[in-house]
XYZ file of C-alpha atoms in Angstrom:
694
model
C -5.820 34.441 20.359
C -2.240 33.227 20.746
C -0.929 30.601 18.351
C 0.234 27.331 19.868
C 2.504 26.375 17.013
C 3.614 29.621 15.455
C 1.140 31.715 13.521
C 2.000 32.406 9.932
C 0.290 34.006 7.009
C -0.353 32.366 3.679
C 2.631 34.263 2.355
C 4.851 33.048 5.168
C 4.786 36.232 7.238
C 3.829 36.696 10.867
C 0.912 39.079 11.454
C 1.711 42.272 13.347
C 0.971 42.381 17.070
C -1.795 44.934 16.480
C -3.840 42.398 14.514
C -6.265 40.267 16.491
C -8.161 37.102 15.638
C -11.753 37.885 14.765
C -12.785 34.328 13.942
C -11.164 30.878 13.769
C -12.220 28.366 11.121
C -11.757 24.738 12.157
C -11.827 21.576 10.025
C -15.357 20.351 9.215
C -15.270 17.398 11.603
C -14.408 19.666 14.557
C -17.071 22.187 13.564
C -19.629 19.356 13.339
C -18.794 18.234 16.877
C -18.974 21.710 18.401
C -22.210 22.647 16.633
C -24.058 19.519 17.835
C -23.113 19.612 21.519
C -26.708 20.491 22.368
C -28.077 17.153 21.072
C -25.289 14.594 21.525
C -23.621 13.587 24.764
C -21.017 11.237 23.288
C -18.996 11.198 20.072
C -16.870 8.623 18.287
C -14.110 10.288 16.276
C -12.535 7.714 13.991
C -9.988 7.719 11.193
C -7.140 10.230 11.068
C -7.219 11.030 14.782
C -3.455 11.300 15.460
C -2.457 14.095 13.187
C -1.715 17.788 13.066
C -4.656 19.909 11.935
C -4.514 23.225 10.131
C -6.903 25.912 11.387
C -7.475 29.335 9.841
C -7.530 32.572 11.824
C -9.357 35.497 10.238
C -7.673 38.642 11.534
C -9.254 42.006 12.232
C -7.229 43.538 9.410
C -8.971 41.273 6.888
C -6.174 38.754 6.414
C -6.305 34.993 7.015
C -3.408 33.117 8.597
C -2.970 29.407 9.262
C -1.743 27.375 12.214
C -0.992 23.690 12.744
C -2.326 22.403 16.076
C -2.880 19.091 17.827
C -6.325 17.533 18.168
C -6.580 18.427 21.868
C -5.553 22.048 21.283
C -7.905 22.370 18.325
C -10.910 21.059 20.287
C -10.139 23.167 23.354
C -10.327 26.504 21.513
C -14.028 26.301 20.460
C -14.984 24.443 23.636
C -13.554 27.225 25.773
C -15.431 29.842 23.757
C -18.623 27.815 24.289
C -18.187 28.102 28.060
C -16.361 24.885 28.945
C -13.941 25.133 31.863
C -11.877 21.964 31.381
C -10.761 19.432 28.797
C -9.885 16.064 30.327
C -8.235 13.015 28.865
C -8.366 9.342 29.755
C -6.418 6.416 28.333
C -6.005 2.885 29.735
C -2.302 3.445 30.498
C -2.022 6.903 32.043
C -5.529 7.117 33.465
C -7.265 10.498 33.851
C -5.520 13.835 33.542
C -6.334 17.489 32.923
C -5.278 18.705 29.465
C -6.597 22.281 29.530
C -8.521 24.063 32.256
C -9.340 27.453 33.653
C -10.104 25.752 36.987
C -7.311 23.181 36.993
C -7.002 22.832 40.771
C -10.717 22.143 41.251
C -10.835 19.682 38.360
C -7.783 17.824 39.660
C -9.390 17.556 43.099
C -12.570 16.113 41.606
C -10.586 13.482 39.704
C -8.646 12.558 42.831
C -11.888 12.081 44.758
C -13.462 9.988 41.970
C -10.456 7.778 41.287
C -8.729 7.910 44.663
C -5.581 8.343 42.626
C -3.386 11.165 41.444
C -4.513 12.145 37.914
C -1.995 11.159 35.255
C -0.405 8.400 37.313
C -0.290 5.154 35.240
C -2.346 3.072 37.636
C -4.421 0.167 36.344
C -7.945 1.464 36.892
C -10.650 -1.110 36.350
C -13.573 -0.523 33.994
C -15.949 -0.208 36.935
C -13.994 2.731 38.316
C -13.739 4.369 34.867
C -17.499 4.064 34.409
C -18.057 5.646 37.825
C -15.932 8.638 36.813
C -17.878 8.951 33.545
C -21.152 8.994 35.449
C -19.972 11.812 37.731
C -18.491 13.657 34.768
C -21.755 13.458 32.773
C -23.614 14.975 35.749
C -21.082 17.801 35.870
C -20.032 16.625 39.352
C -23.140 18.307 40.788
C -22.958 18.054 44.569
C -19.363 16.812 44.449
C -17.480 20.032 43.721
C -15.312 21.224 46.637
C -16.381 24.643 47.892
C -17.292 26.820 50.875
C -19.717 25.755 53.634
C -23.463 25.988 53.093
C -23.796 29.304 54.898
C -21.275 30.971 52.568
C -22.857 33.164 49.828
C -20.741 31.385 47.249
C -22.130 27.985 48.208
C -24.790 27.919 45.466
C -22.194 28.650 42.773
C -20.322 25.474 43.674
C -23.529 23.399 43.481
C -23.771 24.169 39.768
C -22.361 21.689 37.213
C -18.763 22.018 36.080
C -18.727 22.366 32.296
C -16.089 19.996 30.894
C -15.313 17.690 27.970
C -13.572 14.310 28.195
C -11.451 12.607 25.528
C -11.188 8.815 25.820
C -8.017 8.001 23.904
C -6.986 4.607 22.501
C -10.623 3.552 22.635
C -9.925 0.883 20.008
C -7.704 -0.895 22.537
C -10.281 -1.089 25.330
C -12.162 -4.167 24.010
C -10.028 -7.254 23.466
C -12.230 -8.400 20.560
C -15.064 -6.101 19.654
C -17.194 -9.003 18.355
C -16.539 -11.171 21.414
C -16.722 -8.908 24.437
C -15.999 -10.308 27.862
C -18.662 -9.927 30.527
C -16.717 -7.055 32.112
C -16.311 -5.254 28.769
C -19.970 -5.701 27.864
C -21.049 -4.299 31.216
C -18.684 -1.330 30.831
C -19.928 -0.333 27.371
C -23.541 -0.876 28.427
C -22.996 1.547 31.313
C -21.451 4.025 28.862
C -24.514 3.762 26.639
C -26.765 4.238 29.655
C -24.727 7.313 30.665
C -25.186 8.744 27.168
C -28.950 8.222 27.239
C -29.482 9.564 30.755
C -27.195 12.589 30.464
C -28.768 16.037 30.581
C -27.458 19.270 29.044
C -26.397 22.216 31.188
C -27.265 25.821 30.406
C -24.311 28.139 29.758
C -24.587 31.446 31.577
C -23.336 33.680 28.783
C -24.923 32.119 25.712
C -27.971 30.508 27.251
C -27.266 27.328 25.252
C -27.902 23.987 26.942
C -24.876 21.791 26.176
C -23.832 18.329 27.294
C -20.583 17.423 28.966
C -19.399 15.345 26.006
C -17.403 12.107 26.088
C -15.276 11.968 22.926
C -14.052 8.484 22.025
C -10.975 8.381 19.763
C -10.993 5.183 17.703
C -8.900 4.039 14.758
C -11.989 2.722 12.985
C -15.734 3.121 13.456
C -16.119 -0.618 14.028
C -13.500 -0.765 16.769
C -16.221 -0.085 19.334
C -19.397 -2.167 19.767
C -21.836 -1.333 16.986
C -24.729 -1.113 19.417
C -22.908 1.623 21.338
C -22.368 3.721 18.213
C -25.691 3.214 16.434
C -28.394 2.265 18.923
C -28.885 5.683 20.507
C -29.449 9.196 19.172
C -27.187 10.618 21.862
C -24.042 9.033 20.345
C -22.714 10.516 17.108
C -20.046 8.977 14.863
C -17.778 11.442 13.019
C -15.095 10.449 10.542
C -11.801 12.340 10.501
C -10.472 12.242 6.922
C -6.890 12.235 5.764
C -5.780 15.677 4.573
C -6.648 16.721 1.044
C -4.374 18.611 -1.335
C -5.472 22.009 -0.002
C -4.607 21.067 3.576
C -1.286 19.592 2.482
C -0.501 22.833 0.634
C -1.119 24.853 3.800
C 1.028 22.516 5.869
C 3.784 22.616 3.257
C 3.669 26.425 3.372
C 3.983 26.377 7.179
C 6.926 23.994 6.932
C 8.493 26.087 4.173
C 8.622 29.005 6.565
C 10.496 26.801 9.027
C 13.117 26.146 6.350
C 14.415 29.606 7.137
C 14.348 29.301 10.957
C 17.742 28.445 12.427
C 16.508 26.504 15.426
C 13.572 24.580 16.874
C 11.803 27.561 18.416
C 8.343 26.504 17.271
C 6.332 23.428 18.084
C 6.477 22.348 14.467
C 9.900 21.168 15.627
C 11.504 20.195 12.333
C 15.086 20.389 13.520
C 18.005 22.664 12.637
C 18.698 24.098 9.205
C 20.382 21.887 6.636
C 23.156 24.476 6.502
C 23.269 26.519 9.706
C 24.907 29.405 7.861
C 22.404 29.533 4.995
C 18.700 30.292 5.300
C 16.600 28.549 2.684
C 14.085 30.498 0.651
C 11.532 27.954 -0.684
C 9.443 28.965 -3.683
C 5.731 28.376 -4.263
C 6.724 25.668 -6.750
C 8.725 23.907 -4.010
C 5.675 24.061 -1.739
C 3.403 22.652 -4.447
C 5.754 19.759 -5.243
C 6.029 18.883 -1.558
C 2.248 18.925 -1.136
C 1.692 16.667 -4.132
C 4.502 14.293 -3.171
C 2.832 13.872 0.241
C -0.363 12.461 -1.290
C -1.804 9.931 1.145
C 0.324 11.134 4.058
C -0.924 12.835 7.183
C 0.163 16.353 8.073
C 2.192 14.964 10.924
C 3.952 12.646 8.455
C 4.783 15.718 6.360
C 6.373 17.288 9.417
C 8.320 14.108 10.123
C 9.435 13.998 6.476
C 10.923 17.438 6.898
C 12.688 16.369 10.077
C 14.122 13.450 8.137
C 15.150 15.796 5.317
C 17.055 18.028 7.697
C 18.738 15.064 9.361
C 19.731 13.791 5.890
C 20.891 17.233 4.677
C 18.153 17.375 2.037
C 17.036 20.870 1.056
C 13.403 21.939 0.904
C 13.566 22.022 -2.895
C 14.068 18.227 -2.813
C 11.353 17.314 -0.341
C 9.913 14.744 -2.793
C 13.055 12.708 -2.163
C 12.606 12.980 1.602
C 8.976 11.869 1.296
C 10.015 8.754 -0.644
C 12.597 7.931 2.008
C 9.960 8.382 4.706
C 7.454 6.166 2.885
C 9.811 3.386 1.838
C 12.220 3.407 4.751
C 15.289 3.306 2.466
C 17.829 6.020 1.851
C 19.510 4.588 -1.253
C 17.282 4.552 -4.305
C 18.689 2.788 -7.381
C 16.330 4.798 -9.604
C 18.111 8.016 -8.692
C 21.716 8.874 -9.435
C 21.769 7.158 -12.828
C 22.426 3.622 -11.547
C 19.375 2.110 -13.248
C 19.995 4.098 -16.436
C 23.498 2.622 -16.655
C 22.105 -0.864 -16.036
C 19.604 -0.442 -18.871
C 22.334 0.689 -21.279
C 24.488 -2.288 -20.347
C 21.572 -4.719 -20.371
C 20.002 -3.999 -23.773
C 22.080 -6.647 -25.544
C 21.539 -9.096 -22.676
C 17.752 -8.804 -22.889
C 17.797 -9.156 -26.683
C 19.885 -12.338 -26.495
C 17.807 -13.851 -23.712
C 14.445 -13.271 -25.421
C 14.886 -14.156 -29.079
C 12.578 -13.414 -31.960
C 10.666 -10.638 -30.150
C 12.604 -7.576 -31.283
C 9.607 -5.229 -31.275
C 8.397 -6.407 -27.853
C 11.891 -5.990 -26.416
C 12.170 -2.477 -27.885
C 8.785 -1.437 -26.439
C 9.767 -2.816 -23.039
C 13.097 -0.999 -23.061
C 11.314 2.245 -23.975
C 9.143 1.947 -20.857
C 12.186 1.204 -18.705
C 14.149 4.135 -20.124
C 11.417 6.656 -19.436
C 11.011 5.170 -15.942
C 14.734 5.633 -15.303
C 14.454 9.261 -16.385
C 11.382 9.830 -14.206
C 9.220 10.599 -17.249
C 6.449 8.054 -16.664
C 3.178 9.997 -16.762
C 5.041 13.286 -17.269
C 2.488 14.397 -19.894
C -0.124 14.939 -17.159
C -0.522 18.432 -15.733
C -0.127 16.955 -12.240
C 1.801 13.661 -12.499
C 0.908 11.145 -9.809
C 3.914 10.813 -7.546
C 3.113 7.360 -6.201
C 2.315 5.494 -9.390
C 4.624 2.581 -10.227
C 7.798 3.417 -12.110
C 6.657 1.324 -15.046
C 3.662 -0.782 -16.065
C 3.710 -3.386 -18.839
C 1.087 -5.790 -20.145
C 2.596 -8.677 -22.131
C 0.010 -10.283 -24.436
C 0.564 -13.040 -26.935
C 0.833 -16.794 -27.469
C 2.145 -19.100 -24.777
C 5.822 -19.933 -24.752
C 6.963 -16.843 -26.637
C 9.113 -15.325 -23.863
C 6.745 -13.171 -21.785
C 7.806 -14.549 -18.413
C 11.409 -14.783 -19.573
C 11.421 -11.106 -20.530
C 10.026 -10.160 -17.106
C 12.890 -12.030 -15.418
C 15.381 -10.384 -17.760
C 13.984 -6.964 -16.823
C 14.439 -7.759 -13.114
C 18.020 -8.867 -13.702
C 18.792 -5.748 -15.726
C 17.229 -3.260 -13.303
C 18.106 -4.758 -9.940
C 20.872 -7.258 -10.645
C 19.124 -10.558 -9.957
C 16.180 -12.697 -11.017
C 15.280 -12.817 -7.324
C 14.081 -9.222 -7.732
C 11.229 -10.625 -9.843
C 8.319 -11.312 -7.504
C 6.009 -13.682 -9.412
C 2.362 -14.409 -8.685
C 0.595 -17.140 -10.635
C -2.824 -15.566 -10.957
C -4.521 -18.906 -11.601
C -4.189 -19.331 -7.819
C -6.330 -16.212 -7.323
C -9.379 -17.229 -9.340
C -11.709 -17.757 -6.379
C -13.831 -15.008 -4.811
C -12.131 -13.286 -1.869
C -8.723 -14.526 -3.068
C -7.648 -10.874 -3.100
C -7.294 -11.292 0.672
C -4.172 -13.361 0.024
C -2.583 -10.416 -1.756
C -3.486 -7.598 0.630
C -4.438 -9.433 3.830
C -7.727 -10.532 5.317
C -10.014 -8.020 7.070
C -10.039 -7.946 10.886
C -11.732 -10.962 12.401
C -11.059 -13.268 9.434
C -8.610 -16.152 9.187
C -5.144 -14.959 8.172
C -5.619 -11.401 9.400
C -2.430 -11.477 11.484
C -0.280 -12.704 8.571
C -0.983 -9.735 6.300
C -0.954 -9.887 2.505
C 1.588 -11.778 0.421
C 1.963 -8.928 -2.063
C 1.972 -6.016 0.368
C 4.336 -7.744 2.787
C 6.863 -8.646 0.070
C 6.906 -5.140 -1.447
C 7.364 -3.534 1.965
C 10.333 -5.814 2.609
C 11.921 -4.799 -0.693
C 10.232 -1.953 -2.600
C 12.656 -2.191 -5.555
C 11.160 -5.085 -7.467
C 9.649 -6.273 -10.685
C 6.240 -7.644 -9.698
C 5.027 -10.198 -12.240
C 1.346 -11.132 -12.340
C 1.377 -14.161 -14.606
C -1.780 -15.096 -16.547
C -3.726 -12.163 -15.190
C -6.848 -13.139 -17.155
C -7.348 -16.089 -14.772
C -7.687 -13.852 -11.686
C -10.998 -13.073 -10.019
C -12.549 -9.684 -10.751
C -12.080 -8.670 -7.134
C -8.331 -9.090 -7.573
C -8.401 -6.921 -10.689
C -10.120 -4.163 -8.726
C -7.112 -4.092 -6.392
C -4.838 -3.525 -9.385
C -6.946 -0.551 -10.371
C -5.986 1.108 -7.101
C -2.319 0.221 -7.531
C -2.183 1.592 -11.080
C -3.995 4.787 -10.133
C -2.647 5.600 -6.662
C 0.455 3.413 -6.457
C -0.418 2.127 -3.008
C -2.477 -0.489 -1.202
C -3.658 -0.570 2.397
C -3.798 -4.078 3.829
C -6.277 -5.523 6.317
C -4.185 -4.240 9.223
C -4.283 -0.664 7.971
C -0.633 -0.610 6.826
C -0.041 1.206 3.531
C 2.334 -0.290 0.963
C 3.780 1.932 -1.766
C 4.515 0.646 -5.270
C 6.213 3.820 -6.465
C 9.573 2.100 -7.012
C 8.214 -1.081 -8.630
C 7.812 -2.141 -12.227
C 4.527 -4.037 -12.630
C 4.252 -6.604 -15.413
C 1.062 -8.450 -16.334
C 1.155 -11.390 -18.741
C -1.682 -13.061 -20.599
C -2.446 -14.961 -23.779
C -5.693 -13.007 -24.069
C -6.970 -12.526 -27.577
C -4.700 -15.046 -29.286
C -7.689 -17.162 -30.282
C -10.177 -14.357 -30.794
C -12.468 -12.373 -28.495
C -13.752 -14.048 -25.341
C -17.274 -14.455 -24.066
C -18.771 -13.868 -20.637
C -17.013 -16.993 -19.268
C -13.624 -15.887 -20.617
C -13.472 -18.615 -23.268
C -12.951 -17.814 -26.983
C -16.177 -17.232 -28.894
C -14.737 -18.852 -32.036
C -15.022 -22.655 -31.866
C -12.160 -23.049 -34.348
C -9.757 -21.266 -32.015
C -6.271 -22.702 -31.973
C -6.408 -24.116 -35.512
C -5.696 -20.929 -37.470
C -2.512 -20.591 -39.501
C 0.487 -19.008 -37.786
C 1.259 -15.589 -39.305
C 4.500 -15.519 -41.250
C 4.763 -12.452 -43.481
C 5.278 -8.946 -42.032
C 1.750 -8.027 -43.110
C 0.277 -11.080 -41.383
C 2.237 -10.380 -38.203
C 1.075 -6.747 -38.185
C -2.529 -7.901 -38.632
C -2.021 -10.451 -35.824
C -0.861 -7.662 -33.488
C -3.894 -5.510 -34.315
C -6.178 -8.469 -33.701
C -4.573 -9.187 -30.306
C -4.965 -5.565 -29.211
C -8.602 -5.517 -30.327
C -9.398 -8.759 -28.541
C -7.691 -7.593 -25.343
C -9.804 -4.438 -25.428
C -12.934 -6.536 -25.992
C -12.069 -8.706 -22.984
C -11.617 -5.784 -20.606
C -14.652 -3.865 -21.836
C -17.203 -6.650 -22.383
C -16.049 -9.760 -20.504
C -14.567 -8.159 -17.390
C -16.526 -4.910 -17.707
C -13.433 -3.061 -16.476
C -12.612 -0.529 -19.220
C -11.069 1.747 -16.591
C -8.397 -0.887 -15.922
C -7.515 -0.976 -19.612
C -7.271 2.813 -19.631
C -4.734 2.666 -16.789
C -2.565 0.374 -18.915
C -2.665 2.889 -21.757
C -0.161 2.216 -24.529
C 1.879 -0.210 -22.431
C 0.367 -3.342 -23.981
C 3.211 -5.271 -25.621
C 2.240 -7.963 -28.151
C 4.445 -11.045 -28.548
C 4.451 -12.855 -31.888
C 4.650 -16.582 -32.576
C 8.309 -17.566 -32.791
C 9.787 -18.126 -36.261
C 11.403 -21.354 -37.450
C 14.953 -19.964 -37.196
C 14.345 -18.794 -33.642
C 12.787 -22.159 -32.813
C 15.950 -23.934 -33.964
C 18.055 -21.675 -31.759
C 15.789 -22.361 -28.778
C 16.033 -26.090 -29.466
C 19.835 -25.899 -29.572
C 19.941 -23.963 -26.311
C 17.635 -26.395 -24.520
C 19.670 -29.351 -25.815
C 22.821 -27.773 -24.350
C 20.984 -27.394 -21.049
C 20.212 -31.128 -21.047
C 23.859 -32.014 -21.746
C 25.122 -29.726 -18.977
C 22.530 -30.893 -16.481
C 23.263 -34.569 -17.105
C 26.970 -34.063 -16.502
C 26.372 -32.057 -13.308
C 23.867 -34.511 -11.843
C 25.243 -37.915 -12.814
C 28.749 -37.298 -14.146
C 27.801 -38.695 -17.578
C 28.747 -36.917 -20.786
C 25.980 -36.842 -23.383
C 26.668 -36.627 -27.102
C 23.912 -36.343 -29.694
C 25.227 -36.961 -33.183
C 24.188 -34.673 -36.046
C 21.815 -37.196 -37.685
C 19.891 -37.804 -34.449
C 19.919 -34.101 -33.595
C 18.324 -33.218 -36.951
C 15.507 -35.734 -36.456
C 14.847 -34.419 -32.938
C 14.991 -30.776 -34.092
C 12.453 -31.442 -36.843
C 10.121 -33.176 -34.405
C 10.371 -30.496 -31.712
C 9.928 -27.503 -34.021
C 7.263 -28.788 -36.421
C 4.435 -27.032 -34.511
C 5.305 -23.631 -33.058
C 1.941 -22.814 -31.496
C 3.276 -23.506 -27.992
C 6.508 -21.615 -28.540
C 9.662 -22.367 -26.587
C 7.715 -24.117 -23.848
C 6.310 -26.528 -26.450
C 9.833 -27.273 -27.719
C 10.884 -28.121 -24.177
C 7.909 -30.443 -23.664
C 8.680 -32.319 -26.897
C 12.352 -32.604 -25.975
C 11.277 -34.186 -22.719
C 9.002 -36.622 -24.561
C 11.262 -37.519 -27.482
C 14.729 -37.301 -25.928
C 14.821 -37.222 -22.123
C 12.317 -40.029 -21.471
C 13.719 -42.588 -23.984
C 17.286 -41.571 -23.053
C 16.636 -42.290 -19.377
C 15.093 -45.630 -20.363
C 18.152 -46.624 -22.440
C 20.681 -45.510 -19.810
C 18.972 -47.713 -17.229
C 19.073 -50.593 -19.734
C 22.846 -50.181 -20.113
C 23.344 -50.800 -16.406
C 25.613 -48.996 -13.948
C 27.883 -46.479 -15.648
C 30.976 -44.975 -14.122
C 31.237 -41.195 -13.839
C 32.949 -39.817 -16.913
C 31.314 -42.331 -19.245
C 30.196 -40.977 -22.597
C 26.588 -41.655 -23.557
C 26.095 -41.266 -27.300
C 22.781 -40.905 -29.091
C 23.730 -41.932 -32.610
C 20.323 -42.418 -34.153
C 16.733 -41.303 -33.669
C 13.835 -42.918 -35.545
C 10.269 -41.699 -35.451
C 7.703 -44.510 -35.245
C 4.274 -44.359 -36.943
C 2.602 -43.767 -33.566
C 4.692 -40.618 -33.076
C 7.073 -42.060 -30.497
C 10.852 -41.985 -30.992
C 13.322 -44.884 -30.783
C 16.860 -43.907 -29.829
C 20.061 -45.800 -30.458
C 22.177 -45.214 -27.361
C 25.700 -46.466 -26.602
C 28.005 -45.868 -23.643
C 31.788 -45.926 -23.429
C 34.451 -44.921 -20.950
C 36.418 -41.746 -21.623
C 39.777 -41.722 -19.878
C 40.278 -38.026 -20.657
C 37.232 -37.010 -18.676
C 37.942 -36.125 -15.054
C 36.294 -38.549 -12.647
C 33.381 -37.218 -10.612
C 31.686 -38.499 -7.514
C 30.397 -42.041 -7.046
C 27.797 -43.239 -9.630
C 24.179 -42.541 -8.891
C 23.147 -46.129 -9.610
């Protein structure tokens, strides 16, 4: 048997001409189809139907060699051996045509008579005409075959059925909406079902087997055709075509490795010219293995296209992982490679420490994860590291207002140069069942299907991101199951079948889980005194607090969520934030007070001064309870300074831009409110701004 794409041995050598093919081993789905032709008249092949497929040829000298062939070529080989004379193809655009045939002229004539058109011409044949062709085809064109007159001895031969198989391509595009068929579509598929039920097998002269003339529908998904067509009759068989496993990817990588030494495009693998026309590559088995593993989730055809891309980009076979990433992500410049991110981390260590104060250990743990991600060492301890897993995964646990979200934004700024690179999802918005559809897109037929998923769409637009899932404990369990797939495989397939890769992202989850003890089935703390315990102060108390947080987080995942596997994917990347200390709280207060002064001058042109006596009273009030962290300080500043200040400024009347507003005194009343003494004066040395806002 002659190879259609270049026959090669497992060791990359071409078998000698004296060797012949004793047997060909096809993929299981093809073998299933061929072996059941005596009982099924129609098939629905669904799934990975537009790929290359590796078949094995067992040679007479005892060796096995592999070939990569198309679906049509692969099906034709066993069909021809079973006695079939033709393989036909129909699609709604090009119509009917002959793909392979030993009686091509006769088959073409039959198609011309049935369709009154030239086969292969892109005429718009109606469903009624297509069904009529299928009926004649299923009968083997008995009585329709062109031949000699009745008196000719060969006449009887031409009254026998013509053994053929028909592929109906793009079957998923025939119905407009599979759940809402038009009258014409319903009639067409009903006729197809009737054809399947009424078809009769034809005896093959050589083997004596009675086989049908099969109609093979190629559909993207099993549900793309009416369910009653696929399931209501025993004559129609549904066969899934899986994506290639690691073994198949290894064989394809070995075939492509051989092409790395071919100076042209002589074979139908067609991977383009050599990277260096004067140098033949000599890939090793290790190069082949790395390529096969890097192509996890890709089709064999995508592997071939990745190699074409590699050659166009002057990437050698020993760096095919890089070409695969470019193929998957659609970007040629990767900030993770070339040391750019490593330099950013070195320069940004001090920046992160200054931005998130009082969390030295949490910052150090976070930087450790980023450094190993920059070096490509994430998951390197595994014997076969997953190539698509996110660059880094972090779980920030601890009290509210301690800098978890702030640290995530600082990480985005350090890695990718801007806070805009931090894609934030408030998981309290995803607490309802089926809310995972917002992240990955609704299934076909549901509202929002066309829009796709918010998460998958954003990561495809820019794969170099920090993705922040804030307050992850508030998300529905169905959403958490999606994260399990992301953490394990590094990819998600949305409702439209588009795969999004997270291999260049850093994923950060935040939660205040476990701060107030273990949670029950409803997610609430089991301890009724939660929130009233003393804040840890000594190093021993803070260490015990961290152990308690980690234990309570584990309890939540194992007993409340019943998702211990999700916790295992997080591993040692759980970072515990401590309550902020009094000194840090004072620094946060001072920083937020400066923000108020700056904002007031930008917005209204007024200069705010808070004298030392008033500032001390406000600082004491805002930092007396640190349970809510920096966010709590900001809320108290709003209550005790911003609100009464706005009230007093309005009382003073219209102020010119450049006026100085002075808070000279702050007095705390018994009811907890604060009275401010506020004065305003003109400052001639202050540059005048725009017109007053009042």
